[in-house]
CSV table of C-alpha atoms in Angstrom, one decimal:
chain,number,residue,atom,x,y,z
A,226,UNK,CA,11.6,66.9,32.8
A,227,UNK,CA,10.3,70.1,31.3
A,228,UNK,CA,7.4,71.2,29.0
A,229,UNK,CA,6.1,73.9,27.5
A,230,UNK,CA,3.3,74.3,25.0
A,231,UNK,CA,1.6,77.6,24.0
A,232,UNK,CA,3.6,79.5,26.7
A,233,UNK,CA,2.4,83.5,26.3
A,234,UNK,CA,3.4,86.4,28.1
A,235,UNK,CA,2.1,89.7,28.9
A,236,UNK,CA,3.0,92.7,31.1
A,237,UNK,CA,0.5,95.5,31.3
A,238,UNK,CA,2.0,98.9,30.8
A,239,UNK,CA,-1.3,101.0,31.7
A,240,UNK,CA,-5.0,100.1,31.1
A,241,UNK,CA,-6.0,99.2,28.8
A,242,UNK,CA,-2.5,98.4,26.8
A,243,UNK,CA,-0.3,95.4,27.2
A,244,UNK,CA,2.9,94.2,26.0
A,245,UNK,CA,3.1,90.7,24.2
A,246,UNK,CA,6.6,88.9,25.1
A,247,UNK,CA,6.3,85.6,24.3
A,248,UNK,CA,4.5,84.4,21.8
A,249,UNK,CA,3.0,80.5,22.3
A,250,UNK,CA,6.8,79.0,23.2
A,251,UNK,CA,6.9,74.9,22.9
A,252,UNK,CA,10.0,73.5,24.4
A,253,UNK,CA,10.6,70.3,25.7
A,254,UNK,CA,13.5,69.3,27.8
A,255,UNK,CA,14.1,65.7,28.9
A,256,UNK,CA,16.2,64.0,31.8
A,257,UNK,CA,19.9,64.4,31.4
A,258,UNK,CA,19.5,67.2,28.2
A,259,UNK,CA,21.1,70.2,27.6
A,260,UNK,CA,18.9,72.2,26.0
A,261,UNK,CA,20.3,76.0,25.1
A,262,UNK,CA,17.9,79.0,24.6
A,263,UNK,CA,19.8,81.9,22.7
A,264,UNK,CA,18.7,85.1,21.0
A,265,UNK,CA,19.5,88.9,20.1
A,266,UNK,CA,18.9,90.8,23.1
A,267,UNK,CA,15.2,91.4,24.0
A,268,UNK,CA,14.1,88.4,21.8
A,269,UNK,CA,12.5,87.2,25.4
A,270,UNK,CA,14.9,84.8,27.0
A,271,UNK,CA,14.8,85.9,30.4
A,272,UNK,CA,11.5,86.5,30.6
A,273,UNK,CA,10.9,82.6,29.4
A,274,UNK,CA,13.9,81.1,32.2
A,275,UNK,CA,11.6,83.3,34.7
A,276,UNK,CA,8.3,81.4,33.7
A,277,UNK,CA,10.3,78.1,33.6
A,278,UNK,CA,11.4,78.9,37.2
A,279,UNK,CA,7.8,79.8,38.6
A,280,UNK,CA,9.0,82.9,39.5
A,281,UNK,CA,6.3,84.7,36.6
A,282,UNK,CA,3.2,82.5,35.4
A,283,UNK,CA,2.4,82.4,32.1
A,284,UNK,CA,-0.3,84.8,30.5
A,285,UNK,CA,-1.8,81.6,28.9
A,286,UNK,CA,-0.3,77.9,27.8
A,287,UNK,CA,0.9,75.3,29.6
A,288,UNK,CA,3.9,74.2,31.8
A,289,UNK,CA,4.8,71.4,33.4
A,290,UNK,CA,8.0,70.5,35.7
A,291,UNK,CA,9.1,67.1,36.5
A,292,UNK,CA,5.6,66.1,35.8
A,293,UNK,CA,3.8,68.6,37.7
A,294,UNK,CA,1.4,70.9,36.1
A,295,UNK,CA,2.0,74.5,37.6
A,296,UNK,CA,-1.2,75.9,36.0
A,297,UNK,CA,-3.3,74.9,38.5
A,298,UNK,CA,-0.8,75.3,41.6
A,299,UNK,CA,-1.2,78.0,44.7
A,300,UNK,CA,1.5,80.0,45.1
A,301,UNK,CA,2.7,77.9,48.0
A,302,UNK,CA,2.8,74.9,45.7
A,303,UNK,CA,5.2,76.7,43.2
A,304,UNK,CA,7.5,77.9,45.5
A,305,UNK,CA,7.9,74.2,47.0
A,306,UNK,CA,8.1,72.9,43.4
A,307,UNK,CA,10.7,75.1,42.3
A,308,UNK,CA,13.1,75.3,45.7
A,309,UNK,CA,12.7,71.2,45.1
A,310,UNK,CA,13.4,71.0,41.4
A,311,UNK,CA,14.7,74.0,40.3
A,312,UNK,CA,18.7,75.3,40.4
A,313,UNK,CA,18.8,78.8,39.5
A,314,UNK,CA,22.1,81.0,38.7
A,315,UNK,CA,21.0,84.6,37.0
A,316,UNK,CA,22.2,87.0,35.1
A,317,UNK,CA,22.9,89.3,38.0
A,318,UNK,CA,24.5,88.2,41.4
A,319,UNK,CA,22.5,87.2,44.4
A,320,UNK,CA,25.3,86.2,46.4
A,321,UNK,CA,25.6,87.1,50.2
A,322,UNK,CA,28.3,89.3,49.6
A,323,UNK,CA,30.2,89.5,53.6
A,324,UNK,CA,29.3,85.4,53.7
A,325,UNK,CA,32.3,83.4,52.8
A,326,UNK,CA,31.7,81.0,49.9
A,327,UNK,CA,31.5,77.6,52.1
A,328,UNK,CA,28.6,80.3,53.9
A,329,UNK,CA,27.0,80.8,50.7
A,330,UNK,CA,26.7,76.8,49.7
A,331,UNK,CA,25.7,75.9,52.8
A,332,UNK,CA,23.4,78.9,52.5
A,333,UNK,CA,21.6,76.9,49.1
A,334,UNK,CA,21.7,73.5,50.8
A,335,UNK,CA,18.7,75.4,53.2
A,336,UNK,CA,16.0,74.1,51.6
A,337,UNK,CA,17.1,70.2,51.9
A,338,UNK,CA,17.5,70.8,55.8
A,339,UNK,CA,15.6,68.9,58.2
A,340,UNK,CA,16.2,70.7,61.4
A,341,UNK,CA,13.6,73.6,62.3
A,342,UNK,CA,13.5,76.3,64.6
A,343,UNK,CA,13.6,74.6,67.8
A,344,UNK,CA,16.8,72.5,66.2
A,345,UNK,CA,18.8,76.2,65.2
A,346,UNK,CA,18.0,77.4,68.9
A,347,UNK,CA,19.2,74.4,70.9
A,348,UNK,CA,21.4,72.4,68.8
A,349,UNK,CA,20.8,69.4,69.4
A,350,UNK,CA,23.1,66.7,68.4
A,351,UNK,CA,21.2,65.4,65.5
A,352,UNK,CA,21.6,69.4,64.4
A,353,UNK,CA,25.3,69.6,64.8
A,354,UNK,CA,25.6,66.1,62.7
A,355,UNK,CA,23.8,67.3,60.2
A,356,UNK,CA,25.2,70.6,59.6
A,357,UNK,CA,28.5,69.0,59.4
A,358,UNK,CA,27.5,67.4,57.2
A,359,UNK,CA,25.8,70.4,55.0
A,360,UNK,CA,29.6,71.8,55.4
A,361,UNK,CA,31.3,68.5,54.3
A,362,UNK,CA,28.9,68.8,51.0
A,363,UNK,CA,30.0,72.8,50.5
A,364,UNK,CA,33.5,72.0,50.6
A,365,UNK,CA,33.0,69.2,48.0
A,366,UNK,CA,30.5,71.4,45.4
A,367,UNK,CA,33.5,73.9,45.9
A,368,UNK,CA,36.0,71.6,44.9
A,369,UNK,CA,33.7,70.4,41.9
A,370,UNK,CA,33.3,74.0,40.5
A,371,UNK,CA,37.0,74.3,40.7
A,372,UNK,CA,37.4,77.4,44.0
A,373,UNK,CA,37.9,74.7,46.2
A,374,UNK,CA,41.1,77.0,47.7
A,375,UNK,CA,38.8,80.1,48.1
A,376,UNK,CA,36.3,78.2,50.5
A,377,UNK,CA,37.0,80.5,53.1
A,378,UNK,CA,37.3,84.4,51.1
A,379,UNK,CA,34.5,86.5,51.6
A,380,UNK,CA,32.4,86.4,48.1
A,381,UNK,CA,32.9,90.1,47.5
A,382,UNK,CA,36.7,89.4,47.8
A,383,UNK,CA,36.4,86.6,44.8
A,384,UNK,CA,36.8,87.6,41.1
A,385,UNK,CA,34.1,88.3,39.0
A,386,UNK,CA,34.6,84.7,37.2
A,387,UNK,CA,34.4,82.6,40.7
A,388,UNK,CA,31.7,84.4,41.9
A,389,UNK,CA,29.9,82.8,38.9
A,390,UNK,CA,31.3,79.5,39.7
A,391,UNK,CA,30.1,80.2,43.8
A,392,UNK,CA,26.5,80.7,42.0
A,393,UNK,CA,26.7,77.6,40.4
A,394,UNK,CA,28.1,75.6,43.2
A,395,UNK,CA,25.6,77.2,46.0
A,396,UNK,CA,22.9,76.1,42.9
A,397,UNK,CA,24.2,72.6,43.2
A,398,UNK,CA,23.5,72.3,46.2
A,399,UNK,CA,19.8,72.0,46.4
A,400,UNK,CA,20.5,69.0,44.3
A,401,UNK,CA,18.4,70.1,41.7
A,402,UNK,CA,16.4,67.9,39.0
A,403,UNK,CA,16.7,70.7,36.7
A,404,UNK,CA,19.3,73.3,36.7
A,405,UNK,CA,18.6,76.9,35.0
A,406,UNK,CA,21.5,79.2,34.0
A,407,UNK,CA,20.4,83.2,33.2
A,408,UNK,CA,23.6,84.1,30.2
A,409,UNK,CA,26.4,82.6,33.0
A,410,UNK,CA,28.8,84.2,30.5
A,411,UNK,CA,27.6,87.5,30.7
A,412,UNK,CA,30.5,90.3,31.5
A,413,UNK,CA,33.1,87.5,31.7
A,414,UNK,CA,36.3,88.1,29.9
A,415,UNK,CA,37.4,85.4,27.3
A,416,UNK,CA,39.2,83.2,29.9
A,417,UNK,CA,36.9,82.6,32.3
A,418,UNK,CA,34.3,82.4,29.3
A,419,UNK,CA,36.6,79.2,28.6
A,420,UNK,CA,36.3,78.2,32.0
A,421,UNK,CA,32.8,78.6,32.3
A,422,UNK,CA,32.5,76.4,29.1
A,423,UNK,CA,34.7,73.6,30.5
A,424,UNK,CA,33.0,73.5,33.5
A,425,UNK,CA,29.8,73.2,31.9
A,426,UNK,CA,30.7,70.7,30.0
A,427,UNK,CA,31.9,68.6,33.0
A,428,UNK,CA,28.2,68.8,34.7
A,429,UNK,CA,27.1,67.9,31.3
A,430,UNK,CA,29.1,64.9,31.1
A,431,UNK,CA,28.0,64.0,35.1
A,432,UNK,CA,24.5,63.6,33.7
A,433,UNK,CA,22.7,66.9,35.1
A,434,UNK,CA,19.7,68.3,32.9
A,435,UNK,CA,20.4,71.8,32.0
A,436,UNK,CA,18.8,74.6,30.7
A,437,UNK,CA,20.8,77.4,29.6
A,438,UNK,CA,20.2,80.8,28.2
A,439,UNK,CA,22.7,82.5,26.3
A,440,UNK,CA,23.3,85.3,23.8
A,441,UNK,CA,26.6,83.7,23.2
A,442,UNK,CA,26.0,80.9,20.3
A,443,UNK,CA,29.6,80.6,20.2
A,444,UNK,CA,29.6,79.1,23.6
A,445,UNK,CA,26.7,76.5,23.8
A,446,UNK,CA,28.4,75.0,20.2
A,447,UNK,CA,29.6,71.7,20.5
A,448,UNK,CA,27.7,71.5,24.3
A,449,UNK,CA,23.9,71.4,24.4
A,450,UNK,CA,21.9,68.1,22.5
A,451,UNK,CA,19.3,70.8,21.7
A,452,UNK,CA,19.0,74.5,20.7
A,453,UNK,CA,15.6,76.8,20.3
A,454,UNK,CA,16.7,80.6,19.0
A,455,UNK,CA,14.0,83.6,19.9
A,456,UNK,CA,13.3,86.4,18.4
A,457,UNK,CA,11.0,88.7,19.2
A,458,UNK,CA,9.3,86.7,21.7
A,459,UNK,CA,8.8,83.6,18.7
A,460,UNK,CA,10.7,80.2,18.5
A,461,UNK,CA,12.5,81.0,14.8
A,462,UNK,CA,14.6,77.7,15.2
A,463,UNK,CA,14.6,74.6,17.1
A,464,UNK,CA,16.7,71.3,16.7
A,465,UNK,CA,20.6,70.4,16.5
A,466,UNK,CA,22.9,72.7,17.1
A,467,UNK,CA,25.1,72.4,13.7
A,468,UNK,CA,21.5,72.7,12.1
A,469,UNK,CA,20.0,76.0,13.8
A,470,UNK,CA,23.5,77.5,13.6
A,471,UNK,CA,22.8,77.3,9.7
A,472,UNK,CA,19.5,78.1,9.9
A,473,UNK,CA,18.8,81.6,7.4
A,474,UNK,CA,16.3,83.3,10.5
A,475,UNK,CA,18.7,82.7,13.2
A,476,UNK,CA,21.7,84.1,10.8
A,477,UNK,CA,19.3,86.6,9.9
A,478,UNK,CA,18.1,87.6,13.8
A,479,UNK,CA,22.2,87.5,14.5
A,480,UNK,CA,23.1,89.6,11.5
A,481,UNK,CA,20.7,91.3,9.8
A,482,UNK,CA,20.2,91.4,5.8
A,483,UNK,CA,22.2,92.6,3.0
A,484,UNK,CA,19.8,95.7,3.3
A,485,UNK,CA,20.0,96.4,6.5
C-alpha cells in the first residue's frame, strides 16, 4: 500500500543554506495495517504525513502509493493519485465552518462524483439520483463516526471533539485506500481522547489501512500492528509496539537522560 525508501527532505531558508528534515525515512505500510508514526515534537512527523500525501515531494528517495511511483508523476498526476487513494484528517481544521456536517461529507464525497458542470446547472435526473444518494452515504459515515444526531448543526456549532469525528467522517467518504490522520488527538481533553481511540479502533477492526501520526504513545498502544518513532528527522525505532515502547532511544527521545 505504501513505501518509502530513502525519503529526504529539505526546505531552503536563503541561498545558499538549507534545512535537513528528514533524513532517508524507510516505511512500509501494507493493506489493512495500522502503522503509527510518533515522536517529540519537531522530530519531523508532519512534514513525513505531508510527503506521504503528495502534498510536498521528497528532496530525494522514493515513494510509492498503492503501487504507483510518485517520483516521476506531473503535478496533475499526484493530485488525482492522492484525492483517489488518500484520506486526509490534519492537525488543524479544514472544515467548512457555516456548512452543516451532512454539507461537509457530502462535500468529501466530490471527488467520486460523476456529474459535471452541465449536470450541477440543469439537474438532470441521473443528477438528483445520484446526489441522493451522496446524502444517503453522509448520513450513514455520520452515523459510523458516532454524530449521527448532529447531521444537521452547523460545524462551528459542534464541539471541538465531533468536529474531529466530522473530519474523519467527510475523510471517509472519498473511500479511501489509505487513510492519513495528522495527531487526531491533538487539543482533545481526556474523554474524547477515549473516544477518538475507540473509534479508531472500530475502523481498525473494519479492515481500513491507516496511517497515524501521533505524539501521544499512550494512545496508538494496544492499536497499531506497527510503530516507527522519529527523532530529529531519523527513524530511531521501528517494529512492535510493546517492543519500540521499550526501546532505550525512544525512552530516551521521550525523556531525556539521567543528565539532562
Amino acid at each position: 500500500m505504501l513505501a518509502l525508501h530513502g525519503i529526504r527532505k529539505s526546505f531552503n531558508i536563503g541561498e545558499p543554506n538549507e534545512i535537513e528534515i528528514l533524513h532517508g525515512i524507510d516505511l512500509t505500510l501494507y493493506a489493512g495495517e495500522f502503522c503509527a508514526v510518533v515522536g517529540p515534537s519537531g522530530s519531523g512527523k508532519s512534514t513525513l504525513l505531508n510527503t506521504v500525501g503528495l502534498l510536498d515531494r521528497p528532496s530525494s528517495g522514493s515513494l510509492s502509493i498503492c503501487g504507483h511511483e510518485t517520483t516521476k508523476l506531473p503535478d496533475t498526476g499526484l493530485t488525482q493519485l492522492r484525492g483517489h487513494n488518500i484520506g486526509f484528517v490534519f492537525q488543524y481544521h479544514y472544515l467548512l465552518s457555516a456548512f452543516t456536517a451532512l454539507e461537509n461529507v457530502m462535500v468529501g464525497r466530490h471527488v467520486r462524483t460523476k456529474a459535471g458542470v452541465f449536470a450541477a446547472v440543469f439537474r438532470p435526473a441521473s443528477a438528483r439520483h445520484e446526489e441522493a444518494a451522496i446524502q444517503d452515504m453522509a448520513h450513514d459515515l455520520l452515523e459510523y463516526v458516532g454524530i449521527g444526531h448532529y447531521a444537521h448543526y452547523t460545524a462551528r456549532n459542534l464541539s471541538y471533539g465531533h468536529q474531529r469525528r466530522l473530519e474523519i467522517a467527510r475523510a471517509l467518504a472519498t473511500e479511501p485506500k489509505l487513510l492519513a490522520l495528522d495527531e487526531p488527538a491533538a487539543g482533545m481533553n481526556a474523554t474524547e481522547k477515549v473516544e477518538l481511540r475507540a473509534l479508531l479502533d472500530k475502523i481498525r477492526r473494519d479492515g481500513r489501512t491507516i496511517l497515524l501520526i501521533e505524539h501521544d504513545v499512550k494512545l496508538v498502544m494496544g492499536l497499531c500492528d506497527q510503530m516507527t518513532v522519529l527523532d530529529y528527522g531519523k527513524v530511531i525505532a521501528q517494529g512492535l509496539p510493546q517492543d519500540v515502547q521499550k526501546n532505550p532511544a525512544v525512552i530516551e527521545a521521550y525523556l531525556g537522560t539521567p543528565a539532562h
